[in-house]
Coordinates of C-alpha atoms and ligand atoms in Angstrom, one line a residue:
M1 CA 165.4 46.8 83.8
I2 CA 166.7 47.7 80.3
G3 CA 164.0 47.6 77.7
Y4 CA 160.2 48.1 78.0
G5 CA 158.4 46.2 75.3
F6 CA 156.2 43.2 75.7
M7 CA 158.8 41.4 77.8
G8 CA 159.3 44.6 79.9
A9 CA 155.6 44.4 80.9
A10 CA 155.9 40.7 81.7
H11 CA 159.1 41.1 83.8
S12 CA 157.7 44.2 85.6
Q13 CA 154.7 42.1 86.7
G14 CA 157.0 39.4 87.9
W15 CA 159.1 41.8 90.0
R16 CA 156.0 43.6 91.4
V17 CA 154.0 40.5 92.3
A18 CA 156.6 37.9 93.4
P19 CA 157.5 39.6 96.8
R20 CA 153.8 40.0 97.6
F21 CA 153.0 36.3 97.4
F22 CA 156.3 34.6 98.1
D23 CA 158.5 35.1 101.2
L24 CA 161.7 36.2 99.4
P25 CA 165.0 36.2 101.2
A26 CA 165.6 39.8 99.9
D27 CA 163.2 42.6 99.0
P28 CA 163.6 43.8 95.4
T29 CA 163.1 47.5 94.7
M30 CA 162.0 48.4 91.2
A31 CA 164.5 51.2 90.9
V32 CA 164.8 52.3 87.2
V33 CA 163.6 51.3 83.8
V34 CA 165.8 52.3 80.8
G35 CA 164.9 53.0 77.2
R36 CA 165.9 55.2 74.3
N37 CA 162.7 57.2 73.9
P38 CA 162.4 59.5 77.0
D39 CA 158.6 60.0 76.8
A40 CA 157.8 56.3 76.2
V41 CA 160.1 55.0 78.9
S42 CA 158.7 57.6 81.4
A43 CA 155.2 56.4 80.6
A44 CA 156.4 52.7 81.1
A45 CA 157.9 53.6 84.5
R46 CA 154.7 55.2 85.6
K47 CA 152.5 52.4 84.3
W48 CA 154.5 49.5 85.7
G49 CA 155.6 51.1 88.9
W50 CA 159.4 51.7 88.4
D51 CA 160.7 54.6 90.6
E52 CA 162.6 56.2 87.8
A53 CA 163.0 56.2 84.0
A54 CA 166.4 56.7 82.3
T55 CA 167.7 56.8 78.7
D56 CA 171.4 55.7 79.2
W57 CA 171.9 52.1 80.4
R58 CA 175.7 52.7 80.9
E59 CA 175.0 55.4 83.5
V60 CA 172.5 53.1 85.2
I61 CA 174.7 50.1 85.5
A62 CA 177.4 52.3 87.0
R63 CA 175.2 53.3 89.9
D64 CA 176.0 51.9 93.4
D65 CA 172.4 51.6 94.3
I66 CA 171.7 49.1 91.5
D67 CA 172.4 45.4 92.3
V68 CA 170.5 43.6 89.6
V69 CA 170.1 44.3 85.8
D70 CA 167.2 42.7 84.0
I71 CA 167.7 42.8 80.2
V72 CA 164.6 42.7 78.1
T73 CA 165.9 44.3 74.9
P74 CA 166.1 42.7 71.4
G75 CA 168.9 40.1 71.1
D76 CA 171.4 42.4 69.3
T77 CA 172.1 44.3 72.5
H78 CA 172.1 41.4 75.0
A79 CA 175.9 40.7 74.8
E80 CA 177.1 44.3 75.2
I81 CA 174.7 45.1 78.1
A82 CA 175.1 41.8 80.0
I83 CA 178.9 41.8 79.8
A84 CA 179.1 45.4 81.0
A85 CA 176.7 44.8 83.8
L86 CA 178.5 41.6 85.0
E87 CA 181.8 43.5 84.9
A88 CA 180.2 46.2 87.0
G89 CA 179.4 43.5 89.6
K90 CA 175.6 43.4 88.9
H91 CA 173.6 40.2 88.9
V92 CA 172.1 39.8 85.5
L93 CA 168.8 38.2 84.3
C94 CA 168.8 38.2 80.5
E95 CA 165.9 37.3 78.2
K96 CA 166.1 34.4 75.8
P97 CA 167.7 33.5 73.5
L98 CA 170.9 34.5 75.3
A99 CA 172.4 36.2 72.2
N100 CA 172.2 36.4 68.4
S101 CA 175.3 34.2 67.8
V102 CA 177.4 31.5 69.4
A103 CA 180.4 33.9 69.6
E104 CA 178.3 36.5 71.6
A105 CA 176.9 33.7 73.8
E106 CA 180.5 32.4 74.5
A107 CA 181.7 35.9 75.4
M108 CA 178.7 36.3 77.8
T109 CA 179.3 32.9 79.3
D110 CA 183.0 33.8 79.9
A111 CA 181.9 37.0 81.6
A112 CA 179.4 35.2 83.7
A113 CA 182.0 32.7 84.8
R114 CA 184.4 35.5 85.8
A115 CA 181.6 37.3 87.6
A116 CA 180.6 34.1 89.5
E117 CA 184.0 33.9 91.1
K118 CA 183.1 37.2 92.8
G119 CA 179.6 36.0 93.8
V120 CA 177.8 37.7 90.9
R121 CA 174.9 35.6 89.5
S122 CA 173.4 35.4 86.0
M123 CA 170.4 33.6 84.5
V124 CA 168.6 33.3 81.2
G125 CA 164.9 33.9 81.0
F126 CA 163.5 30.6 79.7
T127 CA 160.4 31.3 81.8
Y128 CA 158.3 28.3 80.7
R129 CA 160.4 26.0 83.0
R130 CA 158.5 27.8 85.7
V131 CA 155.0 27.0 84.6
P132 CA 154.0 24.6 87.4
A133 CA 152.7 21.9 85.0
A134 CA 156.0 21.9 83.1
T135 CA 158.0 21.8 86.4
F136 CA 155.8 18.9 87.5
A137 CA 156.5 17.1 84.3
R138 CA 160.2 17.4 85.0
D139 CA 159.6 16.1 88.6
L140 CA 157.8 13.0 87.2
V141 CA 160.6 12.2 84.8
A142 CA 163.2 12.8 87.5
A143 CA 161.3 10.5 89.9
G144 CA 161.5 7.7 87.2
R145 CA 157.8 7.6 86.5
L146 CA 158.4 7.6 82.7
G147 CA 161.2 5.0 82.9
E148 CA 163.7 5.2 80.1
I149 CA 163.0 8.1 77.7
R150 CA 162.6 6.9 74.2
Q151 CA 161.1 9.7 72.2
V152 CA 160.3 13.5 72.4
R153 CA 158.0 15.6 70.4
A154 CA 158.3 19.3 70.9
A155 CA 156.7 22.2 69.1
Y156 CA 156.1 25.9 69.5
R157 CA 153.4 27.0 67.2
Q158 CA 152.0 30.5 66.8
D159 CA 150.1 32.2 64.0
W160 CA 150.6 36.0 64.5
L161 CA 152.4 36.3 61.1
M162 CA 149.9 34.5 59.0
D163 CA 148.6 37.9 57.7
A164 CA 151.1 38.7 54.9
E165 CA 150.5 42.4 55.5
A166 CA 151.6 42.3 59.2
P167 CA 154.4 44.9 59.5
L168 CA 158.1 44.0 59.6
T169 CA 159.1 44.4 63.3
W170 CA 162.6 43.7 64.8
R171 CA 161.6 40.0 65.3
M172 CA 161.7 39.6 61.4
Q173 CA 165.2 41.2 61.0
K174 CA 168.3 38.9 61.3
D175 CA 170.6 41.7 62.5
R176 CA 168.3 42.5 65.4
A177 CA 166.8 39.1 66.4
G178 CA 169.5 36.7 65.2
S179 CA 166.9 34.3 63.7
G180 CA 163.2 34.1 63.4
S181 CA 160.8 31.5 64.7
L182 CA 163.9 29.2 65.4
G183 CA 165.5 31.5 68.0
D184 CA 162.4 33.3 69.2
I185 CA 160.2 30.3 70.0
G186 CA 162.1 27.2 68.9
A187 CA 164.6 28.0 71.6
H188 CA 161.8 27.6 74.2
A189 CA 160.9 24.2 72.8
I190 CA 164.5 23.0 72.9
D191 CA 165.0 24.3 76.4
L192 CA 161.8 22.9 77.8
S193 CA 162.3 19.5 76.2
E194 CA 165.8 19.4 77.7
Y195 CA 164.7 20.6 81.1
I196 CA 161.8 18.1 81.3
T197 CA 163.9 15.1 80.2
G198 CA 167.2 16.1 81.8
L199 CA 168.9 15.3 78.4
R200 CA 170.8 17.5 75.9
L201 CA 170.7 17.6 72.2
G202 CA 174.0 16.4 70.6
S203 CA 173.2 16.6 66.9
V204 CA 170.4 17.9 64.7
S205 CA 169.1 17.9 61.2
G206 CA 166.8 20.7 60.1
I207 CA 165.3 23.0 57.5
L208 CA 164.3 26.6 57.8
D209 CA 162.0 28.5 55.5
T210 CA 160.6 32.0 55.0
I211 CA 157.0 32.0 53.9
V212 CA 156.4 35.7 53.4
A213 CA 159.6 37.3 52.1
E214 CA 158.6 41.0 52.1
R215 CA 156.4 43.0 54.5
P216 CA 155.3 46.6 55.0
L217 CA 157.8 48.5 57.1
L218 CA 156.8 49.5 60.6
A219 CA 155.5 53.1 60.7
E220 CA 154.9 53.2 64.5
G221 CA 154.8 50.8 67.4
V222 CA 157.0 48.3 69.1
G223 CA 156.9 44.6 70.0
L224 CA 154.6 42.2 68.2
S225 CA 152.4 44.8 66.7
G226 CA 152.5 48.2 65.1
T227 CA 151.2 50.3 62.2
A228 CA 152.3 49.5 58.6
S229 CA 153.8 52.1 56.3
S230 CA 153.5 52.0 52.5
E231 CA 157.1 51.0 52.0
R232 CA 158.2 47.3 52.1
G233 CA 161.2 45.6 53.4
A234 CA 162.8 42.1 53.2
V235 CA 162.1 39.5 56.0
T236 CA 165.6 38.2 56.7
V237 CA 164.8 35.4 59.1
D238 CA 162.9 32.1 59.1
D239 CA 159.1 32.0 59.5
I240 CA 159.2 28.2 60.1
A241 CA 161.9 25.8 61.4
L242 CA 161.5 22.1 61.4
F243 CA 164.2 19.8 62.8
A244 CA 165.0 16.4 64.2
G245 CA 167.5 16.0 67.0
R246 CA 169.3 13.2 68.9
Y247 CA 169.8 13.7 72.6
G248 CA 172.9 12.5 74.3
G249 CA 172.0 9.4 76.4
S250 CA 171.5 9.6 80.1
G251 CA 174.7 7.5 80.4
T252 CA 172.8 4.3 81.1
G253 CA 170.5 3.9 78.1
Y254 CA 169.2 4.8 74.7
A255 CA 170.0 8.2 73.2
P256 CA 166.5 9.3 72.2
L257 CA 165.4 11.2 69.1
G258 CA 163.2 14.3 69.2
T259 CA 161.3 16.2 66.6
F260 CA 160.8 20.0 66.7
E261 CA 158.7 22.6 65.1
A262 CA 158.8 26.3 65.5
T263 CA 156.4 28.3 63.4
R264 CA 154.5 31.6 63.3
F265 CA 152.2 30.3 60.6
A266 CA 150.3 27.5 62.4
T267 CA 146.9 28.9 61.6
G268 CA 144.8 29.0 64.8
R269 CA 147.6 28.1 67.2
K270 CA 148.2 31.1 69.3
N271 CA 150.9 30.1 71.8
A272 CA 151.0 26.3 71.6
L273 CA 154.3 25.3 73.2
T274 CA 153.9 21.5 73.4
V275 CA 156.2 18.9 74.7
E276 CA 155.4 15.1 74.7
V277 CA 157.8 12.7 76.2
S278 CA 157.4 8.9 75.8
G279 CA 159.1 6.5 78.1
S280 CA 159.2 2.8 78.9
L281 CA 156.9 3.2 81.9
G282 CA 154.8 6.2 80.9
A283 CA 154.4 9.4 79.0
I284 CA 153.6 13.1 79.7
A285 CA 152.1 15.7 77.4
F286 CA 152.2 19.5 78.1
N287 CA 150.6 22.2 76.2
L288 CA 151.0 25.9 77.2
E289 CA 147.6 26.7 75.8
R290 CA 146.3 24.4 78.6
M291 CA 148.9 25.5 81.0
N292 CA 147.2 24.4 84.2
E293 CA 147.0 20.8 83.0
L294 CA 149.4 18.0 82.5
E295 CA 148.6 14.8 80.7
F296 CA 150.1 11.7 82.2
Y297 CA 150.0 8.1 80.9
D298 CA 151.0 5.5 83.4
A299 CA 152.0 2.3 81.5
M300 CA 152.3 0.5 84.9
L301 CA 148.5 0.3 85.3
P302 CA 146.7 -2.8 84.1
A303 CA 146.1 -2.5 80.3
T304 CA 142.4 -2.3 80.9
E305 CA 142.8 0.9 83.0
Q306 CA 145.5 2.6 80.9
G307 CA 144.9 5.9 79.1
F308 CA 146.1 9.5 79.3
R309 CA 144.6 11.3 82.2
T310 CA 144.6 15.0 82.8
I311 CA 146.0 16.2 86.0
L312 CA 144.9 19.7 87.1
V313 CA 148.2 21.1 88.3
T314 CA 146.9 23.5 90.9
E315 CA 147.3 21.7 94.2
H316 CA 149.4 23.5 96.9
D317 CA 151.8 20.5 96.8
H318 CA 152.5 21.1 93.1
P319 CA 155.6 23.2 92.2
Y320 CA 155.3 26.9 93.0
L321 CA 151.6 26.6 93.9
A322 CA 151.8 26.9 97.7
P323 CA 151.4 30.7 98.1
W324 CA 148.8 31.1 95.3
W325 CA 145.0 30.4 95.2
P326 CA 143.0 27.5 96.4
P327 CA 143.2 24.4 94.1
G328 CA 141.4 24.9 90.8
H329 CA 141.7 28.7 90.8
M330 CA 144.2 28.6 87.9
L331 CA 147.4 30.4 87.1
G332 CA 148.3 32.3 83.9
Y333 CA 151.1 33.3 81.6
E334 CA 152.3 36.0 84.0
H335 CA 152.9 33.8 87.0
G336 CA 156.0 32.2 85.4
F337 CA 157.6 35.6 85.5
S338 CA 157.0 35.8 89.3
H339 CA 158.4 32.3 89.7
Q340 CA 161.5 33.4 87.7
V341 CA 162.0 36.3 90.1
V342 CA 161.6 33.9 93.1
D343 CA 164.2 31.5 91.9
F344 CA 166.6 34.3 90.8
V345 CA 166.4 36.3 94.0
T346 CA 166.7 33.1 96.1
A347 CA 169.9 32.0 94.2
I348 CA 171.4 35.5 94.7
A349 CA 170.7 35.4 98.4
D350 CA 171.9 31.8 98.8
G351 CA 175.0 32.3 96.7
S352 CA 174.0 29.5 94.4
Q353 CA 174.0 29.3 90.6
P354 CA 170.5 30.0 89.2
E355 CA 169.3 27.9 86.3
P356 CA 169.2 28.2 83.4
S357 CA 172.7 29.6 83.5
F358 CA 174.4 31.5 80.7
A359 CA 176.3 28.2 80.0
D360 CA 172.9 26.6 79.5
G361 CA 171.9 29.5 77.2
L362 CA 175.1 29.0 75.2
H363 CA 174.3 25.4 74.7
I364 CA 170.8 26.4 73.3
Q365 CA 172.6 28.9 71.0
R366 CA 174.8 26.1 69.7
V367 CA 171.7 24.0 68.9
L368 CA 170.1 26.9 67.1
D369 CA 173.3 27.5 65.2
A370 CA 173.6 23.8 64.3
V371 CA 170.0 23.8 63.0
E372 CA 170.8 26.8 60.8
R373 CA 174.0 25.2 59.5
S374 CA 172.2 22.0 58.7
S375 CA 169.5 23.9 56.8
Q376 CA 172.1 25.9 54.8
D377 CA 174.3 22.9 53.9
G378 CA 171.4 20.4 53.5
S379 CA 173.5 18.1 55.7
A380 CA 171.8 15.2 57.3
W381 CA 173.2 15.4 60.9
T382 CA 175.1 18.4 62.3
S383 CA 176.8 18.3 65.6
T384 CA 175.8 20.9 68.2
D385 CA 179.5 21.2 69.4
Ligands
SOE401 C1 156.8 36.2 70.3 O1 156.9 35.2 69.4 C2 156.9 35.7 71.8 O2 156.6 36.8 72.6 C3 158.3 35.3 72.1 O3 159.3 36.3 71.9 C4 158.3 34.8 73.6 O4 159.6 34.3 73.9 C5 157.3 33.7 73.7 O5 157.3 33.3 75.0 C6 155.9 34.2 73.3 O6 156.0 34.7 72.0

């Protein structure tokens, strides 16, 4: 695993726990965690149970005993590491968004296609697809329970930047993160809406804004938090992104519209990734802050009995639930990372293409890019091609 911030902790938990609850077709060994600061990466290795710590990722991907490379670094290093790892014949799991630009994502997707010819697999970490209630929403749509999809409403709302004195971390720097709320969390809303509906955005119209333009520089710390210094620096990314999109049709029907919000200034919303899909026969509503539940509206019931009902998605027959706890005992944020490991390791063992693929990640990158272009030009509709 390369990187050891917040996502490093989440992925470590996934690698550690997945083989203990699921019968995996291969037994992953947590061999080595890589980071630039030797003391900090050694501490991370001890804490999360990696056998070794190292400071040079190139040396690690050259090792014969390494089969899989998990990239949890900021976006500006994804392309270089992923391409080198794929060329070295390692299966790659890369955190979202795939890259910081369409050009990088294209190069990564080309490298993934070349590697796939040799049986080397790659996947992007849009982990919320693996929250059972979200997967179940997709299953209901795929089974036709919503009928023809007519409208989507997706949002990812957080509030961790509402304090104007919160320090400027890499997530607020364009050269490190690519974009702000748009790529960091808007990418999840796009991916989840497309995953649940099975549709893809073909054009968008949006606007980005930066609410707090300058922040104290980071004195110490990593990830989402850290200590502020007395100097200030410019925030070079968006704090809020709002856009509308038109999905390509399913081939048989109407091409629905969707609205999207990505913000780190939604006061009181901590991690509210929400997707609501309205169809001719029913509707679903998912909210990550209520992640064990799915709201389902069945328009086929008599009008007198209709109404959104809340399904507790914890039955053993629900997606991913079989090896976990008895019904009603609830899963959490971290379980999605175990499910991601299960699907990735299973695809490697089967020789199948895990999803979301790098090509899927490239598509999301194109949507992000189209939203940014639309915001810059003020153009009404911008193609995602
Ligand atoms: C910070 O906004 C963050 O950690 C994102 O980077 C993750 O992708 C999201 O899942 C939770 O919030």
